[in-house]
Short mmCIF file of C-alpha atoms in Angstrom, two decimals:
data_model
loop_
_atom_site.label_atom_id
_atom_site.label_comp_id
_atom_site.label_asym_id
_atom_site.label_seq_id
_atom_site.Cartn_x
_atom_site.Cartn_y
_atom_site.Cartn_z
CA MET A 1 371.71 43.13 77.15
CA LYS A 2 372.24 43.66 73.43
CA ALA A 3 369.24 42.85 71.29
CA PHE A 4 369.05 39.42 69.67
CA ASN A 5 366.57 37.21 67.92
CA TYR A 6 365.51 33.95 69.47
CA GLU A 7 364.20 30.72 68.08
CA ARG A 8 363.89 27.10 69.10
CA ALA A 9 365.57 24.58 66.85
CA THR A 10 363.45 21.63 65.76
CA SER A 11 366.32 19.48 64.47
CA LEU A 12 370.06 19.12 64.97
CA ALA A 13 370.69 19.85 61.30
CA GLU A 14 368.70 23.06 61.51
CA ALA A 15 370.45 24.14 64.70
CA VAL A 16 374.00 23.75 63.40
CA ALA A 17 373.14 25.19 59.99
CA LYS A 18 371.65 28.31 61.53
CA VAL A 19 374.42 28.95 64.02
CA SER A 20 377.06 28.55 61.34
CA HIS A 21 375.24 30.72 58.77
CA ILE A 22 373.94 33.58 60.90
CA LYS A 23 376.78 35.85 61.93
CA GLY A 24 376.91 36.25 65.69
CA ALA A 25 374.54 33.34 66.36
CA LYS A 26 374.98 31.09 69.38
CA PHE A 27 373.37 28.01 70.86
CA ILE A 28 371.62 28.35 74.19
CA ALA A 29 370.79 25.46 76.54
CA GLY A 30 370.65 26.01 80.31
CA GLY A 31 371.71 29.62 79.91
CA THR A 32 373.18 30.05 83.39
CA ASN A 33 376.52 31.27 82.05
CA LEU A 34 375.47 32.77 78.72
CA VAL A 35 372.58 34.89 80.05
CA ASP A 36 374.80 36.19 82.83
CA LEU A 37 377.52 37.20 80.34
CA MET A 38 374.94 38.72 77.99
CA LYS A 39 373.70 41.02 80.73
CA LEU A 40 377.25 42.31 81.11
CA GLN A 41 377.60 42.54 77.32
CA ILE A 42 380.63 40.28 77.46
CA GLU A 43 378.66 37.94 75.22
CA THR A 44 376.67 39.75 72.53
CA PRO A 45 375.00 37.15 70.31
CA THR A 46 372.75 38.50 67.57
CA HIS A 47 370.71 35.33 67.40
CA LEU A 48 370.06 32.54 69.90
CA ILE A 49 369.19 29.04 68.81
CA ASP A 50 367.60 27.22 71.74
CA ILE A 51 368.41 23.50 71.57
CA ALA A 52 366.11 22.50 74.44
CA ASP A 53 363.73 20.50 72.23
CA LEU A 54 366.31 18.30 70.49
CA GLY A 55 366.04 15.33 72.86
CA LEU A 56 369.68 15.52 73.96
CA ASP A 57 368.78 14.84 77.59
CA LYS A 58 369.18 11.07 77.90
CA ILE A 59 371.69 9.01 79.84
CA GLU A 60 372.15 5.56 78.31
CA SER A 61 374.54 2.64 78.52
CA SER A 62 376.90 2.41 75.58
CA ALA A 63 377.83 -0.77 73.68
CA ASP A 64 381.34 -0.89 75.17
CA GLY A 65 380.05 -0.94 78.75
CA GLY A 66 380.36 2.80 79.26
CA LEU A 67 377.84 5.58 79.56
CA ARG A 68 376.57 8.07 77.00
CA ILE A 69 375.42 11.33 78.52
CA GLY A 70 373.28 13.64 76.40
CA ALA A 71 374.58 17.19 76.07
CA LEU A 72 371.49 18.60 77.75
CA VAL A 73 371.41 16.34 80.79
CA ARG A 74 371.13 18.66 83.77
CA ASN A 75 374.02 18.68 86.24
CA SER A 76 371.69 17.61 89.08
CA ASP A 77 370.32 14.68 87.06
CA LEU A 78 373.79 13.53 86.09
CA ALA A 79 375.01 13.69 89.69
CA ALA A 80 371.97 11.70 90.87
CA ASN A 81 372.08 9.06 88.14
CA GLN A 82 372.44 5.59 89.68
CA HIS A 83 375.10 4.44 87.22
CA VAL A 84 377.16 7.55 87.76
CA ARG A 85 376.87 7.28 91.54
CA ARG A 86 377.95 3.65 91.52
CA ASP A 87 380.55 3.48 88.74
CA TYR A 88 381.76 7.06 88.21
CA ALA A 89 381.41 8.46 91.72
CA VAL A 90 384.12 11.05 91.15
CA LEU A 91 381.83 12.63 88.54
CA SER A 92 378.88 12.80 90.95
CA ARG A 93 381.14 14.26 93.60
CA ALA A 94 382.57 16.89 91.27
CA LEU A 95 379.13 17.96 90.09
CA LEU A 96 377.79 18.20 93.63
CA ALA A 97 380.77 20.33 94.66
CA GLY A 98 379.88 22.89 92.00
CA ALA A 99 377.42 25.79 91.97
CA SER A 100 374.14 25.66 93.91
CA GLY A 101 371.08 23.42 93.88
CA GLN A 102 369.25 25.90 91.68
CA LEU A 103 372.07 26.24 89.14
CA ARG A 104 372.66 22.49 88.94
CA ASN A 105 368.99 22.14 88.01
CA GLN A 106 369.52 24.47 85.05
CA ALA A 107 373.07 23.91 83.88
CA THR A 108 373.71 21.23 81.26
CA THR A 109 376.55 18.78 80.67
CA ALA A 110 377.85 20.39 77.48
CA GLY A 111 377.28 23.90 78.77
CA ASN A 112 379.29 23.09 81.87
CA LEU A 113 382.23 21.98 79.69
CA LEU A 114 382.06 25.18 77.66
CA GLN A 115 381.50 27.64 80.49
CA ARG A 116 383.82 30.60 80.49
CA THR A 117 386.38 31.65 83.05
CA ARG A 118 385.45 33.43 86.27
CA CYS A 119 388.55 35.64 86.14
CA PRO A 120 387.33 38.91 87.71
CA TYR A 121 389.10 40.92 85.00
CA PHE A 122 387.26 38.99 82.29
CA TYR A 123 384.05 40.09 84.01
CA ASP A 124 385.13 43.69 84.57
CA THR A 125 384.57 45.39 81.22
CA ASN A 126 386.48 48.46 82.41
CA MET A 127 389.72 46.48 82.52
CA PRO A 128 391.89 45.13 79.71
CA CYS A 129 391.45 41.41 79.05
CA ASN A 130 392.91 39.49 76.13
CA LYS A 131 390.20 36.87 76.41
CA ARG A 132 387.37 39.38 76.22
CA GLU A 133 389.09 41.80 73.88
CA PRO A 134 392.07 40.29 72.05
CA ASN A 135 395.32 42.27 72.31
CA SER A 136 394.00 44.61 74.98
CA GLY A 137 396.32 43.16 77.64
CA CYS A 138 395.97 40.99 80.71
CA SER A 139 395.00 42.72 83.95
CA ALA A 140 395.47 39.60 86.05
CA ILE A 141 399.21 39.47 85.32
CA GLY A 142 400.48 42.00 87.80
CA GLY A 143 396.99 42.38 89.25
CA TYR A 144 395.06 40.49 91.88
CA SER A 145 395.83 36.92 90.88
CA ARG A 146 395.15 34.73 93.89
CA LEU A 147 392.56 32.71 91.97
CA HIS A 148 394.56 32.30 88.80
CA ALA A 149 396.37 29.58 86.91
CA ILE A 150 399.83 28.28 87.72
CA VAL A 151 400.46 25.82 84.88
CA GLY A 152 400.02 26.14 81.13
CA VAL A 153 399.86 29.93 81.45
CA SER A 154 401.02 32.42 78.85
CA ASN A 155 401.96 36.07 78.79
CA SER A 156 398.48 36.74 77.39
CA CYS A 157 396.32 35.03 79.99
CA ILE A 158 396.44 33.28 83.35
CA ALA A 159 392.72 32.53 83.66
CA THR A 160 391.48 29.17 84.93
CA HIS A 161 388.71 26.94 83.67
CA PRO A 162 386.08 27.09 86.42
CA SER A 163 384.36 23.73 86.00
CA ASP A 164 384.46 20.99 88.61
CA MET A 165 382.64 18.53 86.36
CA ALA A 166 385.23 18.89 83.61
CA ILE A 167 388.01 17.83 85.98
CA ALA A 168 386.21 14.55 86.66
CA MET A 169 385.43 14.10 82.95
CA ARG A 170 389.13 14.51 82.16
CA LEU A 171 390.03 11.99 84.87
CA LEU A 172 387.55 9.51 83.41
CA ASP A 173 388.89 9.91 79.84
CA ALA A 174 385.55 11.17 78.56
CA THR A 175 384.96 11.71 74.87
CA VAL A 176 382.87 14.50 73.40
CA GLU A 177 380.53 13.72 70.49
CA THR A 178 379.70 16.56 68.15
CA VAL A 179 377.84 17.37 64.98
CA ARG A 180 379.44 19.83 62.57
CA PRO A 181 377.68 22.42 60.40
CA ASN A 182 377.88 20.12 57.37
CA GLY A 183 376.04 17.43 59.31
CA SER A 184 379.03 15.15 59.85
CA THR A 185 379.83 13.91 63.34
CA ARG A 186 383.11 13.45 65.13
CA THR A 187 384.43 12.52 68.56
CA ILE A 188 386.96 14.56 70.49
CA PRO A 189 388.88 13.19 73.50
CA ILE A 190 388.26 15.60 76.35
CA ALA A 191 392.00 16.19 76.65
CA GLU A 192 391.81 17.83 73.22
CA LEU A 193 388.60 19.83 73.74
CA HIS A 194 389.99 22.70 75.79
CA ARG A 195 392.95 24.83 74.72
CA LEU A 196 395.74 26.49 76.60
CA PRO A 197 395.65 30.29 76.31
CA GLU A 198 398.91 30.83 74.36
CA ASN A 199 398.52 34.03 72.34
CA THR A 200 394.82 33.51 71.64
CA PRO A 201 393.05 33.13 74.99
CA GLN A 202 389.77 34.12 73.35
CA ILE A 203 389.78 30.71 71.62
CA GLU A 204 388.99 28.31 74.44
CA HIS A 205 388.15 25.06 72.71
CA THR A 206 388.74 23.17 69.49
CA LEU A 207 385.15 23.15 68.25
CA GLU A 208 384.48 24.71 64.84
CA ALA A 209 382.10 27.63 64.53
CA GLY A 210 378.60 26.16 64.65
CA GLU A 211 379.79 22.75 65.86
CA LEU A 212 377.51 21.40 68.57
CA ILE A 213 378.28 18.94 71.36
CA THR A 214 375.57 16.28 71.34
CA ALA A 215 376.85 13.92 74.03
CA VAL A 216 379.70 13.09 76.35
CA THR A 217 380.65 9.43 76.60
CA LEU A 218 382.49 7.69 79.42
CA PRO A 219 384.49 4.51 78.85
CA LYS A 220 383.62 1.46 80.93
CA PRO A 221 384.21 1.90 84.66
CA VAL A 222 387.76 1.41 85.97
CA GLY A 223 386.84 0.65 89.58
CA GLY A 224 388.99 1.99 92.40
CA THR A 225 388.24 4.56 95.06
CA HIS A 226 386.81 7.78 93.64
CA ILE A 227 387.51 11.06 95.41
CA TYR A 228 386.88 14.69 94.48
CA ARG A 229 388.33 17.16 96.96
CA LYS A 230 387.60 20.83 96.41
CA VAL A 231 389.38 23.54 98.38
CA ARG A 232 387.57 26.87 98.38
CA ASP A 233 387.04 30.01 100.41
CA ARG A 234 383.54 28.96 101.54
CA ALA A 235 382.30 25.52 102.53
CA SER A 236 379.71 25.59 99.77
CA TYR A 237 378.80 27.48 96.62
CA ALA A 238 382.19 28.90 95.68
CA PHE A 239 384.60 28.27 92.85
CA ALA A 240 387.67 26.19 93.61
CA LEU A 241 390.99 27.59 94.68
CA ILE A 242 392.19 24.18 93.65
CA SER A 243 390.53 20.80 93.39
CA VAL A 244 391.83 17.25 93.12
CA ALA A 245 389.99 14.44 91.37
CA ALA A 246 391.48 11.01 91.90
CA ILE A 247 390.83 7.34 91.29
CA VAL A 248 393.08 5.19 93.44
CA GLN A 249 393.33 1.43 93.01
CA ARG A 250 394.05 -1.03 95.83
CA ASP A 251 397.67 -1.47 94.75
CA GLY A 252 398.26 2.27 95.16
CA THR A 253 398.29 3.09 91.47
CA GLY A 254 395.75 5.41 89.93
CA ARG A 255 395.08 8.68 88.20
CA VAL A 256 394.78 12.33 89.24
CA ALA A 257 393.41 15.49 87.64
CA VAL A 258 393.64 18.94 89.15
CA GLY A 259 391.24 21.89 88.86
CA GLY A 260 391.72 25.58 89.53
CA VAL A 261 395.30 25.56 88.27
CA ALA A 262 395.02 25.90 84.51
CA HIS A 263 393.06 27.12 81.51
CA LYS A 264 391.85 23.55 81.07
CA PRO A 265 391.33 20.48 83.26
CA TRP A 266 394.89 19.59 84.22
CA ARG A 267 396.11 16.04 84.06
CA VAL A 268 399.63 14.75 83.39
CA GLU A 269 399.35 11.02 82.72
CA ALA A 270 403.14 10.53 82.76
CA ALA A 271 403.27 11.78 86.35
CA GLU A 272 400.73 9.23 87.58
CA ARG A 273 403.27 6.41 87.73
CA ASP A 274 404.64 8.27 90.77
CA MET A 275 401.40 7.92 92.70
CA PRO A 276 402.71 5.01 94.83
CA ARG A 277 405.67 7.24 95.81
CA GLY A 278 403.33 9.74 97.43
CA ALA A 279 402.02 13.26 97.06
CA LYS A 280 405.33 15.10 96.80
CA ALA A 281 406.64 13.12 93.87
CA LEU A 282 403.25 13.05 92.20
CA THR A 283 402.73 16.80 92.55
CA ALA A 284 406.23 17.56 91.26
CA GLY A 285 405.32 15.78 88.04
CA ILE A 286 401.84 17.27 87.73
CA LEU A 287 402.94 20.84 88.37
CA ALA A 288 406.31 20.70 86.61
CA ASN A 289 407.16 24.08 85.09
CA ALA A 290 404.60 25.86 87.24
CA ARG A 291 404.71 29.62 86.80
CA THR A 292 403.17 31.33 89.77
CA THR A 293 402.53 34.91 90.79
CA HIS A 294 403.09 36.42 94.21
CA ASP A 295 399.39 35.94 94.94
CA ASN A 296 398.88 32.36 93.78
CA ALA A 297 402.21 30.69 94.64
CA PHE A 298 400.41 29.04 97.57
CA LYS A 299 398.53 26.83 95.15
CA VAL A 300 401.57 24.59 94.55
CA LEU A 301 401.76 23.54 98.19
CA LEU A 302 397.98 23.44 98.44
CA VAL A 303 397.82 20.95 95.57
CA GLU A 304 400.51 18.78 97.17
CA ARG A 305 398.81 18.75 100.54
CA THR A 306 395.39 18.13 99.05
CA ILE A 307 396.75 15.20 97.03
CA ALA A 308 398.38 13.86 100.22
CA SER A 309 395.04 14.09 101.99
CA VAL A 310 393.24 12.40 99.10
CA LEU A 311 395.77 9.55 98.98
CA ASN A 312 395.37 9.08 102.72
CA GLU A 313 391.61 8.98 102.40
CA ALA A 314 391.90 6.41 99.63
CA LYS A 315 394.04 4.18 101.87
CA ALA A 316 391.66 4.41 104.79
CA MET B 1 355.57 62.81 93.44
CA THR B 2 354.37 65.81 95.31
CA THR B 3 353.19 64.17 98.52
CA PHE B 4 355.35 61.94 100.62
CA ASP B 5 354.09 58.38 100.60
CA PRO B 6 355.74 56.17 103.17
CA SER B 7 354.69 53.00 101.39
CA ARG B 8 357.77 51.63 99.67
CA ARG B 9 355.73 49.28 97.50
CA LYS B 10 353.45 52.06 96.30
CA PHE B 11 356.42 54.28 95.54
CA ILE B 12 358.11 51.51 93.56
CA GLN B 13 354.92 50.71 91.69
CA THR B 14 354.40 54.34 90.69
CA THR B 15 357.98 54.75 89.57
CA ALA B 16 357.97 51.46 87.71
CA ALA B 17 354.71 52.31 85.96
CA SER B 18 356.03 55.59 84.58
CA THR B 19 359.33 54.02 83.52
CA GLY B 20 357.42 51.17 81.91
CA ALA B 21 355.33 53.57 79.86
CA VAL B 22 358.43 55.22 78.43
CA ILE B 23 360.02 51.90 77.52
CA THR B 24 356.84 50.60 75.90
CA ALA B 25 356.53 53.68 73.74
CA LYS B 26 360.14 53.35 72.60
CA LEU B 27 359.81 49.68 71.73
CA THR B 28 356.73 50.29 69.64
CA THR B 29 358.43 53.02 67.61
CA ASP B 30 361.55 50.99 66.99
CA ALA B 31 359.61 47.87 66.15
CA GLU B 32 357.71 49.76 63.44
CA ALA B 33 360.87 51.24 62.02
CA LYS B 34 362.61 47.89 61.96
CA SER B 35 360.09 45.31 60.97
CA VAL B 36 362.58 43.27 58.90
CA LEU B 37 364.93 40.99 60.81
CA GLN B 38 368.55 41.89 60.36
CA PRO B 39 370.52 39.31 62.30
CA LYS B 40 373.85 41.09 61.92
CA GLN B 41 372.81 44.35 63.54
CA VAL B 42 369.77 43.73 65.65
CA THR B 43 368.72 46.90 67.37
CA GLU B 44 365.26 45.81 68.40
CA PRO B 45 364.53 42.11 68.10
CA ALA B 46 361.22 40.72 66.97
CA LYS B 47 358.97 40.34 69.96
CA ILE B 48 357.81 36.85 70.59
CA SER B 49 354.43 35.62 71.72
CA ILE B 50 354.73 33.09 74.50
CA LEU B 51 352.33 31.18 76.68
CA LEU B 52 353.57 31.12 80.27
CA ARG B 53 351.94 28.76 82.75
CA VAL B 54 352.35 30.29 86.19
CA ASN B 55 350.71 29.06 89.38
CA GLY B 56 348.15 27.13 87.37
CA SER B 57 347.11 30.03 85.14
CA GLU B 58 348.05 30.60 81.52
CA HIS B 59 349.30 33.97 80.33
CA GLN B 60 349.78 34.92 76.70
CA LEU B 61 352.52 37.55 76.54
CA MET B 62 354.41 39.43 73.83
CA VAL B 63 357.94 39.68 75.12
CA ASP B 64 361.30 41.00 74.05
CA PRO B 65 363.60 37.93 73.90
CA ARG B 66 365.87 39.71 76.37
CA MET B 67 363.30 39.59 79.14
CA THR B 68 364.30 37.19 81.89
CA LEU B 69 361.71 34.97 83.50
CA LEU B 70 362.13 37.03 86.65
CA ASP B 71 361.31 40.29 84.88
CA ALA B 72 358.34 38.70 83.13
CA LEU B 73 356.96 37.50 86.46
CA ARG B 74 357.50 40.81 88.23
CA GLU B 75 356.82 43.37 85.54
CA ARG B 76 354.34 41.68 83.24
CA LEU B 77 352.42 39.44 85.61
CA GLN B 78 352.81 41.62 88.71
CA LEU B 79 354.02 38.62 90.69
CA THR B 80 356.43 40.66 92.77
CA GLY B 81 357.06 37.99 95.37
CA SER B 82 360.12 36.74 93.47
CA LYS B 83 362.85 39.26 94.18
CA LYS B 84 365.70 40.64 92.12
CA GLY B 85 368.71 40.62 94.40
CA CYS B 86 371.94 40.24 92.45
CA ASP B 87 370.44 39.45 89.00
CA GLN B 88 373.51 37.22 88.48
CA GLY B 89 372.40 33.89 89.89
CA GLN B 90 374.40 34.33 93.06
CA CYS B 91 371.85 35.20 95.75
CA GLY B 92 368.81 32.97 95.15
CA ALA B 93 366.22 35.69 95.91
CA CYS B 94 364.56 35.01 92.55
CA THR B 95 364.21 31.25 93.08
CA VAL B 96 361.06 29.78 91.55
CA ILE B 97 360.00 26.21 90.91
CA VAL B 98 359.81 25.06 87.28
CA ASP B 99 358.40 21.60 86.58
CA GLY B 100 358.98 20.78 90.23
CA ARG B 101 362.61 21.95 90.30
CA ARG B 102 364.01 25.09 91.83
CA ILE B 103 365.88 27.41 89.52
CA VAL B 104 367.01 31.02 89.60
CA SER B 105 364.61 32.95 87.40
CA CYS B 106 367.14 35.72 86.68
CA LEU B 107 369.35 33.45 84.57
CA THR B 108 366.71 32.10 82.24
CA LEU B 109 364.85 33.94 79.53
CA ALA B 110 361.07 34.08 79.58
CA VAL B 111 361.02 32.75 76.00
CA MET B 112 362.87 29.64 77.17
CA GLN B 113 360.15 28.79 79.68
CA GLU B 114 357.19 28.32 77.36
CA GLY B 115 355.58 24.97 77.97
CA HIS B 116 356.86 24.67 81.52
CA GLU B 117 354.91 24.76 84.77
CA ILE B 118 356.14 27.67 86.87
CA THR B 119 355.36 28.03 90.58
CA THR B 120 356.22 31.22 92.44
CA ILE B 121 355.82 32.07 96.09
CA GLU B 122 352.34 33.38 95.24
CA GLY B 123 351.42 29.89 94.01
CA LEU B 124 352.65 28.04 97.07
CA GLY B 125 350.18 29.59 99.48
CA THR B 126 348.02 32.60 100.25
CA PRO B 127 347.76 34.76 103.38
CA THR B 128 344.69 32.80 104.43
CA ASN B 129 345.97 29.42 103.31
CA LEU B 130 349.70 29.32 103.95
CA HIS B 131 351.96 26.61 102.65
CA PRO B 132 353.42 24.69 105.63
CA MET B 133 356.85 26.14 104.82
CA GLN B 134 355.47 29.68 104.87
CA ALA B 135 353.79 29.04 108.22
CA ALA B 136 357.00 27.57 109.62
CA PHE B 137 359.06 30.58 108.49
CA ILE B 138 356.64 32.86 110.34
CA LYS B 139 356.59 30.69 113.43
CA HIS B 140 360.38 30.47 113.63
CA ASP B 141 361.06 34.04 112.54
CA GLY B 142 363.02 32.80 109.52
CA TYR B 143 363.70 36.31 108.20
CA GLN B 144 364.35 39.88 109.17
CA CYS B 145 363.95 42.22 106.22
CA GLY B 146 362.13 39.55 104.22
CA PHE B 147 363.76 40.24 100.87
CA CYS B 148 365.30 36.80 100.47
CA THR B 149 362.32 35.01 102.03
CA PRO B 150 360.24 34.12 98.94
CA GLY B 151 363.36 32.63 97.35
CA GLN B 152 364.28 30.84 100.56
CA ILE B 153 360.82 29.32 100.84
CA CYS B 154 360.57 28.23 97.19
CA SER B 155 364.08 26.81 97.45
CA ALA B 156 363.35 24.98 100.72
CA VAL B 157 360.14 23.41 99.39
CA ALA B 158 361.82 22.08 96.25
CA MET B 159 364.95 21.14 98.21
CA LEU B 160 362.97 18.78 100.45
CA ASP B 161 361.51 17.17 97.34
CA GLU B 162 365.04 16.61 96.05
CA VAL B 163 366.02 14.85 99.29
CA LYS B 164 362.86 12.76 99.18
CA ALA B 165 363.64 11.80 95.58
CA GLY B 166 367.00 10.50 96.81
CA MET B 167 369.15 13.09 95.04
CA PRO B 168 372.57 13.26 96.73
CA SER B 169 374.40 16.41 97.85
CA HIS B 170 377.99 17.42 98.47
CA VAL B 171 377.71 16.29 102.11
CA THR B 172 375.95 12.97 101.47
CA ARG B 173 378.36 10.38 102.86
CA ASP B 174 377.36 7.36 100.83
CA LEU B 175 376.32 8.07 97.25
CA ASN B 176 374.70 4.67 96.97
CA ARG B 177 372.25 5.23 99.81
CA SER B 178 369.39 7.66 100.13
CA PRO B 179 370.39 11.00 101.65
CA GLU B 180 369.19 11.73 105.16
CA MET B 181 366.93 14.52 106.36
CA THR B 182 369.57 16.18 108.52
CA ALA B 183 370.50 19.77 109.32
CA ILE B 184 373.89 19.39 107.64
CA GLU B 185 372.17 18.24 104.44
CA PHE B 186 369.74 21.17 104.56
CA ARG B 187 372.51 23.70 105.12
CA GLU B 188 374.52 22.47 102.17
CA ARG B 189 371.49 22.27 99.91
CA MET B 190 370.31 25.77 100.82
CA SER B 191 373.70 27.39 100.09
CA GLY B 192 372.31 28.98 96.93
CA ASN B 193 370.09 31.25 99.02
CA ILE B 194 371.90 34.11 100.71
CA CYS B 195 370.33 35.95 103.68
CA ARG B 196 371.95 39.33 104.30
CA CYS B 197 370.24 39.54 107.70
CA GLY B 198 371.72 36.21 108.74
CA ALA B 199 368.48 34.47 109.67
CA TYR B 200 369.99 31.12 108.71
CA SER B 201 369.54 29.36 112.04
CA ASN B 202 365.85 30.24 112.13
CA ILE B 203 365.44 29.18 108.51
CA GLN B 204 366.96 25.85 109.49
CA ASP B 205 364.45 25.56 112.33
CA ALA B 206 361.58 26.30 109.96
CA ILE B 207 362.73 23.64 107.52
CA ALA B 208 363.21 21.13 110.34
CA GLU B 209 359.67 21.76 111.53
CA VAL B 210 358.23 21.10 108.08
CA VAL B 211 360.25 17.90 107.83
CA GLY B 212 358.91 16.84 111.22
CA GLU B 213 355.40 17.33 109.98
CA ARG B 214 355.97 15.46 106.77
CA VAL B 215 358.01 12.50 107.93
#
């Protein structure tokens, strides 16, 4: 690990001011992703601002009938929250499908959204990676790419976003609340938080330098049957090959988001009108313009069959 | 070492002690040379004084911010029960209990754990006064080489508390009811602890026995 200085922030204003003014500074919360990447020197912050003491760990009802989730709410607490279990079950299910019991006790809501890809070439510092080292090349294109993205890819990067939780958040139309270095606040729809790789895969989200997520809000519940189906190489504790998050209403309409296929949680609202027509039509819309490799072409059919299974389960 | 010592622990301790002395000397020199903080090019960060509460005792330590909780426990407090397996949060051998919750101590920094109550395998029981989970692991032969065992036991103890608190898991059928104390629940919930020897079925038996005693 590269050397860094560490301090605990005592206020939001102090935290964002310091991270934006000290070159190479970063926030740290749960640390499960950042500490891991620091050991590999993929992340090399010069200064860590620990935001653990800022009171961002509450879950509260919002005025519009939704839920406001503090940025530091642990994944395990969010999954176990009674409101989430009852009204946003797909979010509980997605969280519980991710990581291990130990990691869910450490990892936070905002940290989960901002976790970095698990592309093995991003982790292997001996290999070129445009995300880790801009303009060095992409080893996954033409390399071992079974785990990689099939939609929204570019010639620079075919990495996926690894989060399960983020897929459910996207499905639920979550909004991210932030505070910027100048102290002002803003809200970002989750659809606009994560970026596609394009020519700058090292830029993964639309937050400014030093901007801090303070909460994630969910709109009021939409009812329906909530399902999160994760397909992976092990029955537990593995990243998704693909995953399907769905809310299906009694009349057969609903919404779908797909994980493990893109650089961001993947949802195509325009395709959802085809849900009553079944998995084939729905998948054709969701994965239109898919660009697969020899290794990951199977994901297209896997998504279709998983959606078919999810729609069947919703009917049952 | 001139004489062969078959004790692995003694060998490791001796080696670690000499390595530790070299590192300590280096840190002191660099710290003197670089007493002013230079955030842009930190070569040796300011050491930080922290109060760690471990197994009911308080320890005042000066630590490099880079030191993980696991390294602090093992190398500074000589609590070598917690093991370093992968050091990447994938194996669970370093599992400890912080404020009643199991975490992997390799993916948190010691400086982040000030003010928290840390329990390691050494705090769960002693050779003469075993924790029920420790006794059950022995009775059911829930290990072979033993390397993952402290993590397995800490994880299992905290895992049962999670079930009792009603926290759901991936295999819980109905999210709106309390999870059940079943083998399928335990298997899913223990997936963060890898056993290279494959003692899983005996670990399951040990956990089931403890549940039988408690329920």
